[in-house]
Amino acid sequence: MDEPKELSKYYDKTDTRLNRRDFLRLGVASTAVGALTIANAPNKVTAQINREIKREAIEKNVGLFIETHADYKPFYQKNNVFGGLLTGRRPDLIPKLMKFMDKLVDKNRPGYTQIDEALAKAGFIVANEIAPTSMFGIPNKGFHAWEQRTKYQKKEVFDDNIVSDIKYEFTSKGEASSVVKRAARFFGADLIGIAIRDKRWDYAEFIDLFTGKTFGWQDFPFEPRSVIVMGFEMNYEAYATAPSLITEGATGDAYSRMSKTAFQVSVFLKNLGYRAVAAGNDMGLSVPYAAAAGLGEPSRMGIIISPRFGPRFRIAKVYTDLAFLEYDRPIKFGVQEFCERCLRCAHACPAKAITREPKPTFEPTYAHSEKWFNNPGTKKYYNDSLSCFEYWLEIRSDCGVCVTCCPYNKQDYWQHRLVHKLTEVMPGQMDSFLRSVDNIFGYGNTFDERASKTFWDSSNREYLGY
Ligand code: SF4
Ligand code: SF4
């Protein structure tokens, strides 16, 4: 039977890990559970349920946001893990960092063959070419350059990366956000929200880690009023292989799409007469901005969990001086309560880098002598990102195990949205049960070599183009 149109448009046809039997199996279970708990269980498809989750969550949670202490200070970019290593805090790790790109290829090890390595390298290549330092948090390079040229400063005749001297005046309250979101979607963003610029989440100061040169907001060419936050899905089947070079390929591909799309959105705004700068990991902290823009809810593993992709997406931003009349708001759909009981990522993490604290705290609590890479003063789960990164250096690959094992990491089938709906309407009550059901159904396996074979298996897969 053909899938409903609204459903089929939302997922990658090449994703076959969740087969028809699994689909029906979860469908039966979740429908039964849903029938018991929701009198009018939604019988429509994913997109509608997602909209419902988001709308209701916004209505219920106006004003909700990440709590900060009064003495909270913005984070220094030089204190992220890359910054710490490159500015000499852990000189012992530099040789390992230099070897990171020299992958541990093994033709007999699924996920680490030459084909897998090729996928990893090709995944990152666009990001490496157009925004080579953004992933380390360094701004103002490549397509993320801060320059705001006018038509008199064109570099060549086809240079359309200019701020128009005719400012487009939006005619209604919602037009600006609607138009910008439409364009962002058109250019490739999977999730889009708009937040007011909040200096708490911007880096206090910038540093070019390769030259040691520091610079600040006084060097930025305009006063940002808004931050457009975009989410980019990472392929489900690729992440099912975590940790592997296939996972790294999916991460790299998301980085490549982030830079391309954010740049196009910035040029779109410039041609409307507004100043704009594209950013990925640079400029400011993506997680609180994504939370502020309503892309999802912060989680134990530190990543934002969205209703649609769970934690399996990456975040790009565009800073602009366009002041919107309508902004998105944070959403809450039961993630924090679920995380309190779940802990699956903390148990699965091979580096033991994820906290097992029962609730979010205002400062790190793990037993680690170095805490410079964590900024206290925000109420959240504090994780040991240095131990995480040391594990990446050890395996010479991205890891991603926490993302893969998370019960919110699902393909975008309506049954999964229904289960998430349960955790939203009954926070806490169903969580332990649902986590167990997830295990029983075999979701979230990691270190699974079969997943690498499935990723490359061409049977039961459609390729268009004939
Ligand atoms: S695995 Fe569980 S505890 Fe970890 S982020 Fe996901 S829901 Fe939260
Ligand atoms: S990426 Fe891997 S090592 Fe890092 S926190 Fe997640 S599971 Fe742990």
Coordinates of C-alpha atoms and ligand atoms in Angstrom, one line a residue:
M1 CA 0.0 0.0 0.0
D2 CA 1.3 3.5 -0.8
E3 CA 2.3 5.5 2.2
P4 CA 0.4 8.7 2.8
K5 CA 2.0 11.6 1.0
E6 CA 2.5 13.6 4.1
L7 CA 4.6 10.8 5.6
S8 CA 6.7 9.8 2.6
K9 CA 7.9 13.3 2.0
Y10 CA 9.7 13.4 5.3
Y11 CA 12.1 10.5 5.2
D12 CA 15.0 9.3 3.1
K13 CA 13.8 6.5 0.9
T14 CA 17.2 4.9 1.2
D15 CA 16.7 4.3 4.9
T16 CA 15.7 0.6 5.2
R17 CA 17.0 -0.3 8.6
L18 CA 13.5 -0.1 10.0
N19 CA 11.8 -2.8 7.9
R20 CA 8.1 -3.4 7.4
R21 CA 8.0 -6.0 10.2
D22 CA 9.6 -3.6 12.7
F23 CA 7.2 -0.9 11.5
L24 CA 4.2 -3.0 12.1
R25 CA 5.5 -4.4 15.4
L26 CA 6.0 -0.9 16.9
G27 CA 2.9 0.2 15.3
V28 CA 0.8 -2.4 17.1
A29 CA 2.5 -1.8 20.4
S30 CA 2.3 2.0 20.3
T31 CA -1.2 2.0 19.0
A32 CA -2.3 -0.2 21.9
V33 CA -0.5 2.0 24.4
G34 CA -1.9 5.1 22.7
A35 CA -5.4 3.7 22.8
L36 CA -5.2 3.3 26.5
T37 CA -3.8 6.7 27.2
I38 CA -5.1 9.1 24.7
A39 CA -8.8 9.2 24.2
N40 CA -8.5 10.8 20.8
A41 CA -5.2 9.4 19.6
P42 CA -4.0 11.2 16.5
N43 CA -4.7 9.2 13.4
K44 CA -2.9 11.5 11.1
V45 CA 0.7 11.5 10.2
T46 CA 4.0 12.7 11.4
A47 CA 4.0 16.3 10.2
Q48 CA 0.7 17.0 11.9
I49 CA 1.8 15.4 15.2
N50 CA 5.0 17.3 15.1
R51 CA 3.1 20.6 14.7
E52 CA 0.8 19.6 17.5
I53 CA 3.6 18.8 19.8
K54 CA 5.3 22.1 19.1
R55 CA 2.2 24.2 19.3
E56 CA 1.0 22.8 22.5
A57 CA 4.5 22.8 24.0
I58 CA 4.9 26.5 23.1
E59 CA 1.5 27.4 24.6
K60 CA 2.3 25.6 27.8
N61 CA 5.8 26.8 28.2
V62 CA 5.9 30.5 27.4
G63 CA 8.8 31.9 29.3
L64 CA 10.5 28.6 29.9
F65 CA 14.1 28.6 29.2
I66 CA 17.5 27.3 30.4
E67 CA 18.1 28.8 33.8
T68 CA 21.2 30.8 34.5
H69 CA 22.7 32.1 37.7
A70 CA 22.9 35.9 38.0
D71 CA 26.7 35.7 37.9
Y72 CA 26.8 33.5 34.7
K73 CA 29.4 34.8 32.2
P74 CA 29.4 34.1 28.5
F75 CA 31.8 31.3 27.4
Y76 CA 35.2 32.0 25.9
Q77 CA 35.7 30.2 22.6
K78 CA 39.3 29.4 23.5
N79 CA 38.0 27.2 26.2
N80 CA 36.2 24.7 24.0
V81 CA 38.0 21.4 23.7
F82 CA 39.7 22.3 20.4
G83 CA 40.8 25.6 21.9
G84 CA 42.1 24.0 25.0
L85 CA 44.3 21.6 23.0
L86 CA 45.5 24.1 20.5
T87 CA 46.4 26.7 23.1
G88 CA 48.5 24.2 25.0
R89 CA 46.4 23.0 28.0
R90 CA 46.9 19.4 27.1
P91 CA 50.1 19.3 25.0
D92 CA 50.2 15.5 25.3
L93 CA 47.1 15.3 23.1
I94 CA 48.5 17.3 20.2
P95 CA 50.3 14.4 18.5
K96 CA 47.1 12.4 18.7
L97 CA 45.1 15.3 17.2
M98 CA 47.6 15.4 14.3
K99 CA 47.0 11.8 13.6
F100 CA 43.2 12.1 13.7
M101 CA 42.8 12.5 9.9
D102 CA 45.0 9.4 9.4
K103 CA 42.1 6.9 9.7
L104 CA 42.4 3.3 11.0
V105 CA 41.4 1.6 7.8
D106 CA 41.0 -2.1 7.9
K107 CA 39.5 -4.0 4.9
N108 CA 38.2 -6.7 7.2
R109 CA 36.5 -4.4 9.7
P110 CA 33.0 -3.3 8.7
G111 CA 32.7 0.5 9.2
Y112 CA 36.4 1.0 8.7
T113 CA 37.1 -0.1 5.2
Q114 CA 38.5 2.1 2.4
I115 CA 35.0 2.6 1.2
D116 CA 33.9 3.8 4.6
E117 CA 36.9 6.1 4.8
A118 CA 36.0 7.6 1.4
L119 CA 32.5 8.3 2.7
A120 CA 33.9 10.1 5.7
K121 CA 36.3 12.2 3.7
A122 CA 33.7 13.1 1.0
G123 CA 31.1 13.9 3.7
F124 CA 33.3 16.7 5.2
I125 CA 34.8 18.0 1.9
V126 CA 32.3 20.8 1.3
A127 CA 32.6 22.1 4.8
N128 CA 36.3 21.9 4.7
E129 CA 36.4 23.9 1.5
I130 CA 33.8 26.7 2.3
A131 CA 34.0 27.0 6.1
P132 CA 37.2 25.3 7.1
T133 CA 37.4 26.5 10.7
S134 CA 33.8 26.7 11.8
M135 CA 33.7 23.1 13.3
F136 CA 36.5 24.2 15.7
G137 CA 34.5 27.3 16.7
I138 CA 36.6 29.8 14.7
P139 CA 34.5 32.5 13.0
N140 CA 35.1 34.8 10.1
K141 CA 36.5 32.4 7.5
G142 CA 35.3 31.3 4.1
F143 CA 31.6 31.4 3.7
H144 CA 31.3 32.5 7.3
A145 CA 33.2 35.7 6.6
W146 CA 32.0 38.8 8.4
E147 CA 32.5 41.2 5.5
Q148 CA 29.3 43.1 4.5
R149 CA 30.0 44.4 1.0
T150 CA 27.9 47.0 -0.8
K151 CA 27.3 47.0 -4.6
Y152 CA 30.2 49.4 -4.9
Q153 CA 32.5 46.8 -3.3
K154 CA 31.7 43.9 -5.5
K155 CA 34.6 41.6 -6.1
E156 CA 33.6 40.7 -9.6
V157 CA 30.5 41.0 -11.8
F158 CA 28.8 37.8 -10.5
D159 CA 29.4 38.8 -6.9
D160 CA 25.9 38.7 -5.4
N161 CA 27.1 38.5 -1.8
I162 CA 26.3 42.1 -1.2
V163 CA 24.0 44.1 1.1
S164 CA 21.3 45.8 -1.0
D165 CA 21.0 49.5 -0.5
I166 CA 17.2 49.0 -0.9
K167 CA 15.9 47.6 2.4
Y168 CA 12.8 45.4 1.9
E169 CA 10.1 46.6 4.3
F170 CA 8.0 43.6 5.5
T171 CA 4.3 44.4 5.4
S172 CA 2.8 42.3 8.2
K173 CA 3.7 40.9 11.6
G174 CA 4.5 37.4 10.4
E175 CA 5.9 38.1 7.0
A176 CA 9.5 38.3 7.9
S177 CA 9.7 35.1 9.8
S178 CA 7.6 33.3 7.2
V179 CA 9.7 34.4 4.3
V180 CA 13.0 33.7 6.0
K181 CA 11.9 30.3 7.1
R182 CA 10.6 29.4 3.6
A183 CA 13.9 30.4 2.1
A184 CA 15.9 28.4 4.7
R185 CA 13.8 25.4 4.0
F186 CA 14.3 25.9 0.3
F187 CA 18.0 26.0 0.7
G188 CA 18.1 22.8 2.7
A189 CA 17.4 23.3 6.4
D190 CA 15.4 20.5 8.0
L191 CA 14.4 22.4 11.1
I192 CA 14.2 26.2 11.5
G193 CA 13.5 28.6 14.4
I194 CA 14.2 32.2 15.0
A195 CA 15.6 33.5 18.4
I196 CA 16.3 37.0 19.7
R197 CA 20.0 37.5 19.9
D198 CA 21.0 36.8 23.5
K199 CA 24.5 37.8 24.5
R200 CA 24.6 35.1 27.2
W201 CA 25.0 32.5 24.4
D202 CA 27.5 34.4 22.3
Y203 CA 31.2 33.7 22.7
A204 CA 32.8 36.3 25.0
E205 CA 35.7 36.7 22.7
F206 CA 37.0 35.0 19.6
I207 CA 40.4 33.4 18.8
D208 CA 41.9 32.1 15.7
L209 CA 43.3 28.9 17.1
F210 CA 45.8 28.5 14.3
T211 CA 47.4 32.0 14.6
G212 CA 46.6 32.8 18.2
K213 CA 45.0 36.1 17.2
T214 CA 42.1 37.2 19.5
F215 CA 39.3 39.5 18.4
G216 CA 35.9 40.5 19.8
W217 CA 32.4 41.8 19.2
Q218 CA 33.9 45.3 18.7
D219 CA 35.3 44.0 15.4
F220 CA 31.9 42.6 14.3
P221 CA 30.4 44.7 11.5
F222 CA 26.9 45.2 12.9
E223 CA 24.8 44.8 16.1
P224 CA 22.9 41.5 15.6
R225 CA 19.2 41.6 16.6
S226 CA 18.2 38.0 15.7
V227 CA 19.7 34.5 15.3
I228 CA 18.1 32.2 12.7
V229 CA 18.8 28.6 14.0
M230 CA 18.6 25.7 11.6
G231 CA 18.8 21.9 12.1
F232 CA 20.3 19.4 9.7
E233 CA 19.4 15.8 9.9
M234 CA 22.2 13.2 10.0
N235 CA 21.4 9.9 8.2
Y236 CA 19.7 7.3 10.4
E237 CA 21.3 4.3 8.8
A238 CA 24.7 5.8 8.9
Y239 CA 24.3 6.6 12.6
A240 CA 23.2 3.1 13.3
T241 CA 26.8 2.1 12.6
A242 CA 28.2 4.2 15.4
P243 CA 31.1 4.4 16.1
S244 CA 32.5 4.2 12.6
L245 CA 33.8 6.1 9.6
I246 CA 30.2 5.8 8.2
T247 CA 29.0 7.8 11.2
E248 CA 31.7 10.3 10.5
G249 CA 30.5 10.6 6.9
A250 CA 27.0 11.5 8.1
T251 CA 28.4 14.0 10.5
G252 CA 30.6 15.5 7.8
D253 CA 27.7 15.7 5.3
A254 CA 25.6 17.6 7.9
Y255 CA 28.5 20.1 8.4
S256 CA 28.7 20.5 4.6
R257 CA 25.0 21.2 4.3
M258 CA 25.1 23.5 7.3
S259 CA 27.7 25.8 5.8
K260 CA 26.1 25.8 2.3
T261 CA 22.6 26.6 3.6
A262 CA 23.6 29.1 6.3
F263 CA 25.6 31.0 3.7
Q264 CA 22.7 31.1 1.2
V265 CA 20.3 32.3 3.9
S266 CA 22.8 35.1 4.8
V267 CA 23.0 36.1 1.1
F268 CA 19.2 36.1 0.9
L269 CA 19.0 38.5 3.8
K270 CA 21.7 40.7 2.4
N271 CA 19.9 41.0 -0.9
L272 CA 16.8 42.2 1.1
G273 CA 19.0 44.9 2.6
Y274 CA 19.8 43.4 6.0
R275 CA 23.2 42.5 7.2
A276 CA 23.9 38.8 8.0
V277 CA 26.7 36.4 8.8
A278 CA 26.6 32.6 8.6
A279 CA 27.8 30.5 11.4
G280 CA 28.1 26.8 12.4
N281 CA 29.9 26.0 15.7
D282 CA 31.4 29.5 15.6
M283 CA 30.0 32.8 17.0
G284 CA 28.1 31.4 19.9
L285 CA 26.7 28.3 21.6
S286 CA 24.4 26.4 19.3
V287 CA 22.5 24.4 22.0
P288 CA 21.0 27.3 24.0
Y289 CA 20.2 29.1 20.8
A290 CA 18.5 26.0 19.3
A291 CA 16.5 25.7 22.6
A292 CA 15.5 29.4 22.5
A293 CA 14.4 29.0 18.9
G294 CA 12.2 26.0 19.7
L295 CA 14.1 23.3 17.8
G296 CA 13.9 21.0 20.7
E297 CA 14.6 20.4 24.4
P298 CA 18.1 20.0 26.0
S299 CA 19.0 16.5 27.1
R300 CA 21.3 14.5 29.4
M301 CA 23.9 14.0 26.7
G302 CA 24.0 17.8 26.2
I303 CA 22.5 17.7 22.7
I304 CA 19.1 19.2 21.8
I305 CA 16.4 16.6 21.2
S306 CA 13.9 17.5 18.5
P307 CA 10.4 16.0 18.2
R308 CA 11.3 14.9 14.6
F309 CA 14.9 13.6 14.6
G310 CA 15.6 13.2 18.3
P311 CA 19.3 14.1 18.9
R312 CA 20.3 13.1 15.3
F313 CA 20.8 16.6 13.8
R314 CA 23.4 19.4 13.7
I315 CA 22.9 23.1 14.1
A316 CA 23.8 26.1 12.0
K317 CA 23.0 29.8 12.7
V318 CA 22.7 33.1 10.9
Y319 CA 23.3 36.3 12.8
T320 CA 21.4 39.3 11.3
D321 CA 20.4 42.8 12.1
L322 CA 16.8 42.1 11.0
A323 CA 14.6 42.5 14.0
F324 CA 11.6 40.2 13.6
L325 CA 8.2 41.0 15.1
E326 CA 7.6 37.3 15.8
Y327 CA 10.1 34.9 17.4
D328 CA 9.9 31.2 18.2
R329 CA 9.8 30.1 21.8
P330 CA 11.3 27.2 23.7
I331 CA 9.4 23.9 23.7
K332 CA 9.1 21.2 26.3
F333 CA 7.8 17.8 25.4
G334 CA 8.9 15.5 28.3
V335 CA 12.7 15.1 27.4
Q336 CA 14.0 16.2 30.8
E337 CA 11.7 13.9 32.7
F338 CA 12.6 11.0 30.3
C339 CA 16.3 11.7 30.7
E340 CA 16.0 11.5 34.5
R341 CA 14.9 7.9 34.3
C342 CA 16.6 6.7 31.1
L343 CA 20.4 7.2 31.3
R344 CA 20.9 4.9 28.3
C345 CA 23.5 7.3 26.8
A346 CA 25.4 7.4 30.1
H347 CA 25.6 3.6 30.2
A348 CA 26.5 3.3 26.6
C349 CA 29.2 5.9 26.4
P350 CA 32.5 4.2 25.9
A351 CA 34.4 7.1 27.4
K352 CA 32.1 7.4 30.5
A353 CA 31.8 11.0 29.6
I354 CA 28.1 11.5 30.2
T355 CA 26.9 12.3 33.7
R356 CA 24.7 10.0 35.8
E357 CA 23.4 12.9 38.0
P358 CA 19.7 12.4 38.6
K359 CA 18.8 16.0 37.7
P360 CA 20.5 19.0 35.9
T361 CA 22.9 21.0 38.1
F362 CA 24.4 24.5 37.9
E363 CA 28.0 23.2 37.7
P364 CA 30.0 20.1 36.7
T365 CA 29.9 17.3 39.2
Y366 CA 32.0 14.6 37.5
A367 CA 35.3 13.5 39.1
H368 CA 37.7 15.1 36.6
S369 CA 40.6 17.3 37.5
E370 CA 40.1 19.6 34.4
K371 CA 36.8 21.5 34.0
W372 CA 38.0 24.5 31.9
F373 CA 35.8 23.3 29.0
N374 CA 32.6 23.6 31.0
N375 CA 31.1 26.9 31.9
P376 CA 29.3 26.8 35.2
G377 CA 26.2 28.9 36.0
T378 CA 23.7 27.2 33.6
K379 CA 21.2 24.6 34.8
K380 CA 21.9 21.6 32.7
Y381 CA 23.6 18.2 32.6
Y382 CA 27.4 18.8 32.6
N383 CA 29.4 16.2 30.6
D384 CA 33.0 15.5 30.3
S385 CA 33.7 16.6 26.7
L386 CA 37.4 16.2 27.1
S387 CA 37.1 12.5 27.8
C388 CA 34.7 12.2 24.9
F389 CA 37.2 13.9 22.6
E390 CA 40.1 11.7 23.9
Y391 CA 38.0 8.7 22.9
W392 CA 37.6 10.2 19.4
L393 CA 41.3 10.6 19.1
E394 CA 41.9 7.0 20.3
I395 CA 39.6 5.5 17.6
R396 CA 40.5 8.3 15.1
S397 CA 36.8 8.7 14.2
D398 CA 33.7 10.5 15.3
C399 CA 31.9 8.4 17.9
G400 CA 28.1 9.2 18.0
V401 CA 27.2 6.2 20.2
C402 CA 25.1 8.5 22.5
V403 CA 23.1 9.8 19.6
T404 CA 22.5 6.3 18.2
C405 CA 21.4 4.7 21.4
C406 CA 19.0 7.4 22.5
P407 CA 15.4 6.3 22.5
Y408 CA 14.4 9.6 20.8
N409 CA 16.6 8.7 17.8
K410 CA 14.1 7.3 15.4
Q411 CA 13.1 7.6 11.8
D412 CA 10.2 10.0 11.3
Y413 CA 7.4 7.5 11.4
W414 CA 4.1 8.5 13.0
Q415 CA 4.2 5.7 15.5
H416 CA 7.4 7.1 16.9
R417 CA 5.8 10.5 17.1
L418 CA 2.9 8.9 19.0
V419 CA 5.2 7.4 21.5
H420 CA 6.9 10.8 22.0
K421 CA 3.4 12.3 22.4
L422 CA 2.9 9.9 25.4
T423 CA 6.1 11.2 27.0
E424 CA 4.8 14.7 26.6
V425 CA 1.3 14.2 27.9
M426 CA 2.4 11.9 30.7
P427 CA 5.9 13.0 31.6
G428 CA 7.7 10.5 33.8
Q429 CA 4.9 7.9 34.0
M430 CA 5.6 5.9 30.9
D431 CA 9.4 6.6 30.6
S432 CA 10.9 3.5 32.2
F433 CA 8.4 1.3 30.3
L434 CA 9.1 2.9 27.0
R435 CA 12.9 2.7 27.4
S436 CA 12.5 -1.0 28.1
V437 CA 10.3 -1.4 25.0
D438 CA 13.0 0.3 23.0
N439 CA 15.6 -2.2 24.0
I440 CA 13.3 -5.2 23.4
F441 CA 12.6 -4.0 19.9
G442 CA 16.4 -3.8 19.2
Y443 CA 16.6 0.0 18.7
G444 CA 19.7 1.9 19.6
N445 CA 22.2 -0.9 19.3
T446 CA 25.8 0.3 19.0
F447 CA 29.1 -1.3 18.0
D448 CA 27.0 -3.3 15.6
E449 CA 29.0 -4.5 12.6
R450 CA 25.8 -5.7 10.9
A451 CA 24.6 -2.1 10.7
S452 CA 27.6 -1.2 8.5
K453 CA 26.7 -4.1 6.1
T454 CA 23.1 -2.9 6.1
F455 CA 24.2 0.6 5.2
W456 CA 25.9 -0.6 2.0
D457 CA 23.4 -3.3 1.2
S458 CA 21.7 -2.4 -2.1
S459 CA 18.8 -4.9 -1.8
N460 CA 15.4 -3.5 -0.8
R461 CA 16.6 0.0 -1.8
E462 CA 15.5 2.3 -4.5
Y463 CA 17.7 4.5 -6.5
L464 CA 16.0 7.0 -8.8
G465 CA 17.7 8.3 -11.8
Y466 CA 17.0 5.8 -14.5
Ligands
SF4_1 S1 19.7 8.3 25.9 FE1 18.1 8.7 27.4 S2 19.1 9.9 29.0 FE2 20.4 10.0 27.2 S3 19.7 11.9 26.2 FE3 18.5 10.2 25.3 S4 16.6 10.1 26.5 FE4 18.1 11.3 27.6
SF4_2 S1 30.3 10.9 21.3 FE1 30.8 8.8 22.2 S2 32.4 9.3 23.7 FE2 31.4 11.2 23.2 S3 29.8 11.4 24.8 FE3 28.8 10.5 23.0 S4 29.0 8.2 23.4 FE4 30.5 9.3 24.8

